[in-house]
PDB file of N, CA and C and ligand atoms in Angstrom:
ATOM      1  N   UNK A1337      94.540 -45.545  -9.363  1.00  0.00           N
ATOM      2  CA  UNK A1337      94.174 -46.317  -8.151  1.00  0.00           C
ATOM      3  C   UNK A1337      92.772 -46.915  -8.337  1.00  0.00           C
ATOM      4  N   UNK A1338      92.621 -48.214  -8.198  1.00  0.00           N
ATOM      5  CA  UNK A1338      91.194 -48.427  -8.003  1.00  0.00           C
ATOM      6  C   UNK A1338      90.214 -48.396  -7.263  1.00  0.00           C
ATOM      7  N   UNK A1339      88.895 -47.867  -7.823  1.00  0.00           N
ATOM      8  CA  UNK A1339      87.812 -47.968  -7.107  1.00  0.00           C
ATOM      9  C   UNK A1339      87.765 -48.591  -5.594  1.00  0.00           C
ATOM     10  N   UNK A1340      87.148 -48.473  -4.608  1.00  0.00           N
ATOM     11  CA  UNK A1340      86.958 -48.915  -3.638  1.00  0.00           C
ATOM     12  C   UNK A1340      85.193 -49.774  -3.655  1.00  0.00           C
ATOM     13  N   UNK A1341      85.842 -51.218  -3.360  1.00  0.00           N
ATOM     14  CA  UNK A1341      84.742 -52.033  -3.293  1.00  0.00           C
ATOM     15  C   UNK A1341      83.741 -51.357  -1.870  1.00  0.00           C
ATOM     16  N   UNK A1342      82.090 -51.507  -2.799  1.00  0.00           N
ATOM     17  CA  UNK A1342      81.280 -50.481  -1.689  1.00  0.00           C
ATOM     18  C   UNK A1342      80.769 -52.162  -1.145  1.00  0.00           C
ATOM     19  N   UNK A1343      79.618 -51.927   0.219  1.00  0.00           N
ATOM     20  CA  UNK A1343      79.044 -52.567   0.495  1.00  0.00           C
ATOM     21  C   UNK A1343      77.285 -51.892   1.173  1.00  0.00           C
ATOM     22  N   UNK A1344      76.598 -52.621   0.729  1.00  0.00           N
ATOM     23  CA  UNK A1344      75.030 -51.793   0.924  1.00  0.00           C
ATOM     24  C   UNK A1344      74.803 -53.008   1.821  1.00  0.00           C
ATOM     25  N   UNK A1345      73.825 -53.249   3.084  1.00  0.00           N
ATOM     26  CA  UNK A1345      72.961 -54.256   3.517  1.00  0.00           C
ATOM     27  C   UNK A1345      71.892 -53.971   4.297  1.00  0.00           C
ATOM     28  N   UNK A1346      71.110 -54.352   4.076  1.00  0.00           N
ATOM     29  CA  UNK A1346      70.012 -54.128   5.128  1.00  0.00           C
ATOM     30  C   UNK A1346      69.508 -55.049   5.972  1.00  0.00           C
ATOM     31  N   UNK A1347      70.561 -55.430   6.426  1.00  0.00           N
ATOM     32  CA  UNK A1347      70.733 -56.380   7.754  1.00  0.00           C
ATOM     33  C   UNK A1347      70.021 -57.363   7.401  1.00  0.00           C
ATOM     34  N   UNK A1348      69.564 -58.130   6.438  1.00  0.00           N
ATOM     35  CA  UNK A1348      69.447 -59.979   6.378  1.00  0.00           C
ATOM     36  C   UNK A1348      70.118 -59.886   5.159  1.00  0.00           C
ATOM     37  N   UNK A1349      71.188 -59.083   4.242  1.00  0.00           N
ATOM     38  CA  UNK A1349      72.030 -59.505   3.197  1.00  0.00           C
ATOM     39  C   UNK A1349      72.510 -57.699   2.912  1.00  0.00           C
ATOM     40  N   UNK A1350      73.712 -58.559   2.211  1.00  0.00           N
ATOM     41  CA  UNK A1350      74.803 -57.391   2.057  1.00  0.00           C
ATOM     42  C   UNK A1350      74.571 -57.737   0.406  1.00  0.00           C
ATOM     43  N   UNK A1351      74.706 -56.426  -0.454  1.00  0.00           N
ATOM     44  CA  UNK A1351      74.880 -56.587  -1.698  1.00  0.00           C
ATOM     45  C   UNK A1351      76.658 -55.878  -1.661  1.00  0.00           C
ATOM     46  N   UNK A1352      77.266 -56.116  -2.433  1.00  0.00           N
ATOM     47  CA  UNK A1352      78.516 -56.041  -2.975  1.00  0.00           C
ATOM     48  C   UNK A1352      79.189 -55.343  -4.428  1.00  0.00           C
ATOM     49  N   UNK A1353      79.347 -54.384  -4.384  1.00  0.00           N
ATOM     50  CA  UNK A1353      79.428 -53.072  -5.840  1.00  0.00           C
ATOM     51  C   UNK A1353      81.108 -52.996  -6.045  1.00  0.00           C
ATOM     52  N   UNK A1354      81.695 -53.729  -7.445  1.00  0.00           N
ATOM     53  CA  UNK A1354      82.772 -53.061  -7.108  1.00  0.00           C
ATOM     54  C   UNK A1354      82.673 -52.367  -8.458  1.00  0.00           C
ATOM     55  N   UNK A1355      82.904 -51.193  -8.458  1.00  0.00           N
ATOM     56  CA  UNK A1355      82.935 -49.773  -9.557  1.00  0.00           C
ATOM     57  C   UNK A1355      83.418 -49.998 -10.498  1.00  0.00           C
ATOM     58  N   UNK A1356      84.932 -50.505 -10.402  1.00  0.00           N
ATOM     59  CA  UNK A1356      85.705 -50.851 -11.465  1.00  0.00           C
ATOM     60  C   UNK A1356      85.159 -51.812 -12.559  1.00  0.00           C
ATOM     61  N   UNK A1357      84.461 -52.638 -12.025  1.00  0.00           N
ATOM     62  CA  UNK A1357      83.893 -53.782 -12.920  1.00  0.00           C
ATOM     63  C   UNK A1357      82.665 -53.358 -13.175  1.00  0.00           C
ATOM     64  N   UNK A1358      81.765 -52.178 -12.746  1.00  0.00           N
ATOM     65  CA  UNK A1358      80.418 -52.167 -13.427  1.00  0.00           C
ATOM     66  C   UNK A1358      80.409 -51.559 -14.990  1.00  0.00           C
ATOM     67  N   UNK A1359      79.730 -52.351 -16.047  1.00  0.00           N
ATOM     68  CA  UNK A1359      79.784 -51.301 -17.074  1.00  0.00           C
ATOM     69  C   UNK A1359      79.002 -50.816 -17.856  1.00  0.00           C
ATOM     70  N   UNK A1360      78.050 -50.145 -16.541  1.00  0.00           N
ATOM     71  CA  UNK A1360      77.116 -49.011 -16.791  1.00  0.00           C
ATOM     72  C   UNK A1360      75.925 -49.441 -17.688  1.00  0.00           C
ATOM     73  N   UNK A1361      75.504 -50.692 -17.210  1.00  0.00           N
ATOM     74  CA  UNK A1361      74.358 -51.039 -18.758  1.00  0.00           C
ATOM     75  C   UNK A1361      73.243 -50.957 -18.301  1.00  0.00           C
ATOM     76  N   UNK A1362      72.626 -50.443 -16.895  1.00  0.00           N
ATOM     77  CA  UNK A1362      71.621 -49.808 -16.966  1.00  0.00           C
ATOM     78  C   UNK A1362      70.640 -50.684 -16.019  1.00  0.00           C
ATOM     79  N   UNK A1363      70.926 -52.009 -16.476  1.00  0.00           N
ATOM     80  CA  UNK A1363      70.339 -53.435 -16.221  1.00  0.00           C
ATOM     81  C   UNK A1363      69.652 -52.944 -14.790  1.00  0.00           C
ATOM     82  N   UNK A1364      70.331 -52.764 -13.610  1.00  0.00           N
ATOM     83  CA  UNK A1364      70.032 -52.745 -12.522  1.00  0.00           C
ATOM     84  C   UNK A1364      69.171 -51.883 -12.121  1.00  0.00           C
ATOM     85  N   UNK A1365      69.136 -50.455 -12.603  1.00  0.00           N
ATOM     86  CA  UNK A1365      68.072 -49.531 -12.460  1.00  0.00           C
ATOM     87  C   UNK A1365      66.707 -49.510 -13.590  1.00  0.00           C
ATOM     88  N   UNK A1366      67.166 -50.291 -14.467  1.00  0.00           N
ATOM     89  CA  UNK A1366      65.973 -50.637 -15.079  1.00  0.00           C
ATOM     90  C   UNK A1366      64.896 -51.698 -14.554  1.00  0.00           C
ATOM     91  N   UNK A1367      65.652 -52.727 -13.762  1.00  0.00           N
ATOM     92  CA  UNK A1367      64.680 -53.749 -13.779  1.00  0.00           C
ATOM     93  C   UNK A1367      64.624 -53.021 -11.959  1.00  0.00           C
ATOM     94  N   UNK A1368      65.075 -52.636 -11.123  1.00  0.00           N
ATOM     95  CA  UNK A1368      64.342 -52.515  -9.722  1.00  0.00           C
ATOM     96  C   UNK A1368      65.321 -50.822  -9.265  1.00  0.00           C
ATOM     97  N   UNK A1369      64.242 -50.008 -10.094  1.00  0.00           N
ATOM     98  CA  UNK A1369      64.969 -48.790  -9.880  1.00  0.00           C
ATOM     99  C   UNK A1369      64.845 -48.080  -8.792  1.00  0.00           C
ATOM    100  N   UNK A1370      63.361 -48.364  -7.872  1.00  0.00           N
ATOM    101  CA  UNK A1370      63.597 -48.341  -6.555  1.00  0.00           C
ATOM    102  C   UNK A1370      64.890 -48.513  -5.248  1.00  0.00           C
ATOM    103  N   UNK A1371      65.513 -49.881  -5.677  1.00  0.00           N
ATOM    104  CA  UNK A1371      66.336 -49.776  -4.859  1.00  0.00           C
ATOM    105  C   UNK A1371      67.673 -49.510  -5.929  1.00  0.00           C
ATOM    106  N   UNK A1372      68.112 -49.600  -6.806  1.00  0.00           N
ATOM    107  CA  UNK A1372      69.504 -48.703  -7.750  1.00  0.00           C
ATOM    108  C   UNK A1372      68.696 -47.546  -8.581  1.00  0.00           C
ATOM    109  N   UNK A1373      69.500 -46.760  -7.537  1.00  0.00           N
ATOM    110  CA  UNK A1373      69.236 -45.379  -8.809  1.00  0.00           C
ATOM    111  C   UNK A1373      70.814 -44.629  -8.553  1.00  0.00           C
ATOM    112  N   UNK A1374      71.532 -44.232  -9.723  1.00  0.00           N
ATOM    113  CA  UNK A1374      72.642 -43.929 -10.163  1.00  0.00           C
ATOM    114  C   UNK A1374      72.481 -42.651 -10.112  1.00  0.00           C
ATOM    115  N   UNK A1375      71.417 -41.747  -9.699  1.00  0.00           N
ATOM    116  CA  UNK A1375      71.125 -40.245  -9.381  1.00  0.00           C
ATOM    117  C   UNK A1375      71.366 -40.261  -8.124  1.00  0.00           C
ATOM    118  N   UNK A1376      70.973 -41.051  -7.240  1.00  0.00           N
ATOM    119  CA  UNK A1376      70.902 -40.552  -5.880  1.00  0.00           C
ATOM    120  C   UNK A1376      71.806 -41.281  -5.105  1.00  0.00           C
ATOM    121  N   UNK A1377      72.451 -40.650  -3.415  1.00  0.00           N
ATOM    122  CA  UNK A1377      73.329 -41.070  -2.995  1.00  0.00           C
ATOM    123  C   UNK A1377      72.831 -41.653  -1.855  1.00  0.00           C
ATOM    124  N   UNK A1378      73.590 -42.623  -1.097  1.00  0.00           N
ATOM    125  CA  UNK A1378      73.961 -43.540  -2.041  1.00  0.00           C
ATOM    126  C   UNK A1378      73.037 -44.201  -2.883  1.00  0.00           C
ATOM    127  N   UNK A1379      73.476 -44.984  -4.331  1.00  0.00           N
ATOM    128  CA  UNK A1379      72.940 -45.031  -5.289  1.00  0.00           C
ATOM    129  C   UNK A1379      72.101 -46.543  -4.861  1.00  0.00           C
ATOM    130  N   UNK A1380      72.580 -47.629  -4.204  1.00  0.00           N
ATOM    131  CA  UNK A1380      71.313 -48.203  -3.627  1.00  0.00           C
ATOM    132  C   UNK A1380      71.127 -48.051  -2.239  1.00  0.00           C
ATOM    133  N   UNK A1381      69.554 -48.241  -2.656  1.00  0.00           N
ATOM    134  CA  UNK A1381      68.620 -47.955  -1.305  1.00  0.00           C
ATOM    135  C   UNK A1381      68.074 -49.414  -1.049  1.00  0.00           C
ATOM    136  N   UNK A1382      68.680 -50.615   0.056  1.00  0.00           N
ATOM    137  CA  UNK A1382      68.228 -51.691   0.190  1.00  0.00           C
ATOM    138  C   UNK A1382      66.360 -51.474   0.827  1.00  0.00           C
ATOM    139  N   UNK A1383      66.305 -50.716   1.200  1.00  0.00           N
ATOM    140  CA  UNK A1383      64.996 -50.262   2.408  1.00  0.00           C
ATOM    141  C   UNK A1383      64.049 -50.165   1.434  1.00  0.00           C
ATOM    142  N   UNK A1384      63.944 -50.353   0.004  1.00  0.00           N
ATOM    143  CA  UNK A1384      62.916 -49.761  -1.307  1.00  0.00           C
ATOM    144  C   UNK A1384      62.603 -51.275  -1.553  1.00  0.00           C
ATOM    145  N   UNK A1385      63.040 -52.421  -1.541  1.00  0.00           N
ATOM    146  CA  UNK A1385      62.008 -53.742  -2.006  1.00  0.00           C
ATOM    147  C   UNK A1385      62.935 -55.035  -0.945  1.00  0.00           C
ATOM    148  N   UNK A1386      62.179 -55.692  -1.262  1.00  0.00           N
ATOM    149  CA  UNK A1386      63.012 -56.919  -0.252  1.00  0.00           C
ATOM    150  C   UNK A1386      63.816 -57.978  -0.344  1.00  0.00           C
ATOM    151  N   UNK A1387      64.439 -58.210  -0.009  1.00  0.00           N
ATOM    152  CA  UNK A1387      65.799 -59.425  -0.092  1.00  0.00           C
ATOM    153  C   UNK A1387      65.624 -60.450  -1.217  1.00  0.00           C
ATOM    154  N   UNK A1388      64.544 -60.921  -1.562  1.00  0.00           N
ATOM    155  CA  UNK A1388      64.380 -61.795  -2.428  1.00  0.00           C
ATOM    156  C   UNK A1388      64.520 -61.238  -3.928  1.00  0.00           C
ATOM    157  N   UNK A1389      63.826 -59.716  -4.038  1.00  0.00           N
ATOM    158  CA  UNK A1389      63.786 -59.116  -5.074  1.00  0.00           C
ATOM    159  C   UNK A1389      65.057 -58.631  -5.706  1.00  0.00           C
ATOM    160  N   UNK A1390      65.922 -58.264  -4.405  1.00  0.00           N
ATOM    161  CA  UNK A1390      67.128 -57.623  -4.379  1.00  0.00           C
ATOM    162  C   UNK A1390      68.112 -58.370  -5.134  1.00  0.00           C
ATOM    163  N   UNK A1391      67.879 -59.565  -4.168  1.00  0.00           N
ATOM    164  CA  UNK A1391      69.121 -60.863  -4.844  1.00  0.00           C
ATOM    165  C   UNK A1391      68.553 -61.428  -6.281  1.00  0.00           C
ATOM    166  N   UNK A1392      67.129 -60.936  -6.274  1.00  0.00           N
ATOM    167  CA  UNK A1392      67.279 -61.842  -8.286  1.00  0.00           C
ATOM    168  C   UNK A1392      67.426 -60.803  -9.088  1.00  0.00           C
ATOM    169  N   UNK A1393      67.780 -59.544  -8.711  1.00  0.00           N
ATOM    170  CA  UNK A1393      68.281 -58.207  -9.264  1.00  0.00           C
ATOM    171  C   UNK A1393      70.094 -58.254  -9.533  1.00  0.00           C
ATOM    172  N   UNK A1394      70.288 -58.463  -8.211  1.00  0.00           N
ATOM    173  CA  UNK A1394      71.560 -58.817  -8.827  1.00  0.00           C
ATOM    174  C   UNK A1394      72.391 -60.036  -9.460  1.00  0.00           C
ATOM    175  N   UNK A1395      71.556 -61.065  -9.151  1.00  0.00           N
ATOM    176  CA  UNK A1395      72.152 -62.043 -10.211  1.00  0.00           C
ATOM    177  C   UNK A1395      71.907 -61.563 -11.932  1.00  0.00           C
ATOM    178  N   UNK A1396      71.221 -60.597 -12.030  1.00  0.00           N
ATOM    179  CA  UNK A1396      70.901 -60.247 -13.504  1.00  0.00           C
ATOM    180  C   UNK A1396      72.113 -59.345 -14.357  1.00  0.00           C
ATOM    181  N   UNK A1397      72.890 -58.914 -13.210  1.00  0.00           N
ATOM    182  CA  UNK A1397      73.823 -58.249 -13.376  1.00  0.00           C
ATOM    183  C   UNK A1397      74.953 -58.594 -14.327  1.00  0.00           C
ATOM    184  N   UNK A1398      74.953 -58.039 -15.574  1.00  0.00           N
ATOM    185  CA  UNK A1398      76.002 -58.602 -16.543  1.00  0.00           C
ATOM    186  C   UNK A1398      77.495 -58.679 -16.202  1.00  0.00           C
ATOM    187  N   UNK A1399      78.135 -57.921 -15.768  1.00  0.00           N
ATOM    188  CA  UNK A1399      79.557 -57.839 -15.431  1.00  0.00           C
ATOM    189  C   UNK A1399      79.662 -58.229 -14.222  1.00  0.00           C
ATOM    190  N   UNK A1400      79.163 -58.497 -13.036  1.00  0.00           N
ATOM    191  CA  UNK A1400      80.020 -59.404 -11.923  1.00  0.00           C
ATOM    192  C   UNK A1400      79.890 -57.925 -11.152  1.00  0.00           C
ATOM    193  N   UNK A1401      79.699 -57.071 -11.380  1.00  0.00           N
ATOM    194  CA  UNK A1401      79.899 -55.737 -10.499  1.00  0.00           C
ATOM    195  C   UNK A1401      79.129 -55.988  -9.141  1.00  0.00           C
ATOM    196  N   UNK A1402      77.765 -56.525  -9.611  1.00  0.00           N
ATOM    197  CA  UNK A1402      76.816 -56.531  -7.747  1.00  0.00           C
ATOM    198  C   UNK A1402      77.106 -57.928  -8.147  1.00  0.00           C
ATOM    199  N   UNK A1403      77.183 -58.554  -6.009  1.00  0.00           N
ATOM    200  CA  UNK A1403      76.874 -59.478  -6.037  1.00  0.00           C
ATOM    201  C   UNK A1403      76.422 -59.386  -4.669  1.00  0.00           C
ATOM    202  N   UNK A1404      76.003 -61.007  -4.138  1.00  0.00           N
ATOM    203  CA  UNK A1404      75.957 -60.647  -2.414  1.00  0.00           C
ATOM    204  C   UNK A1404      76.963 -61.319  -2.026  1.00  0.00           C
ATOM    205  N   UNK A1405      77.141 -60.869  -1.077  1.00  0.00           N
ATOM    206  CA  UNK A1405      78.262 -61.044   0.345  1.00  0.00           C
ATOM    207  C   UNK A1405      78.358 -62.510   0.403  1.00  0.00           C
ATOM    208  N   UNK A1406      79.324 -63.188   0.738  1.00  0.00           N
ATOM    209  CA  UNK A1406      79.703 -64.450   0.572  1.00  0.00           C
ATOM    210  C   UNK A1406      78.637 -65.574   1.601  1.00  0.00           C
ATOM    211  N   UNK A1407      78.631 -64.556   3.287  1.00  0.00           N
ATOM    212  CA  UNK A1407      77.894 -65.246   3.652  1.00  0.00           C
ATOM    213  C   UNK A1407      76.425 -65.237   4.060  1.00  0.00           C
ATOM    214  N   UNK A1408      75.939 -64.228   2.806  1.00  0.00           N
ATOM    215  CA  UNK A1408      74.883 -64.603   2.790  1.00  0.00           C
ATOM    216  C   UNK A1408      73.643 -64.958   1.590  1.00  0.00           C
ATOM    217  N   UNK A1409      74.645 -65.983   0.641  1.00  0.00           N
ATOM    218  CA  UNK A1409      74.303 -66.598  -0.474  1.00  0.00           C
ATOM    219  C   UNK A1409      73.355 -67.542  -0.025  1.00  0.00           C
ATOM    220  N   UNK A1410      73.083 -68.060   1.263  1.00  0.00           N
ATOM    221  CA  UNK A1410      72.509 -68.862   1.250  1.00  0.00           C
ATOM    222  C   UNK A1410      71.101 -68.562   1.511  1.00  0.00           C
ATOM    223  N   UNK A1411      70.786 -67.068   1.844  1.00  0.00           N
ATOM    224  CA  UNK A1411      69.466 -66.233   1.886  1.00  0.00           C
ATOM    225  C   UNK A1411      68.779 -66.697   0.820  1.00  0.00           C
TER     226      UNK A1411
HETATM  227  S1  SF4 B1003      73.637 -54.133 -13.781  1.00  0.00           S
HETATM  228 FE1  SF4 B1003      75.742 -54.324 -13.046  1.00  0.00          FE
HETATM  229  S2  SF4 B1003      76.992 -53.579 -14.739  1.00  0.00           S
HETATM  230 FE2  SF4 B1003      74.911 -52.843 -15.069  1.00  0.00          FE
HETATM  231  S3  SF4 B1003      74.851 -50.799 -14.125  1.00  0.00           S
HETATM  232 FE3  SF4 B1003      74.131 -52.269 -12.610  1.00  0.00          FE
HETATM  233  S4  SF4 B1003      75.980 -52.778 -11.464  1.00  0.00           S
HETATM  234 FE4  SF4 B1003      76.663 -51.864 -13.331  1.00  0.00          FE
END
């Protein structure tokens, strides 16, 4: 059965995790480990840096796993 797509937001943007497609390269807790850390639950914490930082964090994302929420790409 697959993963269940998560959703994190801190109310001016939703980031978007689906499990199945992440593959574990680290990328995300390396470059803003404040808000992804893969130790702790849940593993992001939007409340640790801010929307701007967040979203050029996850566009860095190699596999498509994070993204943001459809409608709020335009943040
Ligand atoms: S950057 Fe993307 S693929 Fe890499 S660990 Fe984070 S979510 Fe998974």
């Amino acid at each position: 059965m697959p993963l269940k797509t998560l959703h994190y937001t801190n109310g001016e943007t939703t980031i978007v995790w689906k499990p199945d497609v992440c593959i574990h390269s680290g990328i995300c807790a390396k470059g803003l480990g404040e808000v992804f850390d893969p130790r702790r639950r849940p593993w992001i914490d939007m409340s640790q840096s801010d929307t701007q930082r967040i979203i050029g964090q996850v566009k860095k994302c190699p596999s498509g796993a994070l993204s943001i929420a459809e409608n709020d790409t335009d943040k």
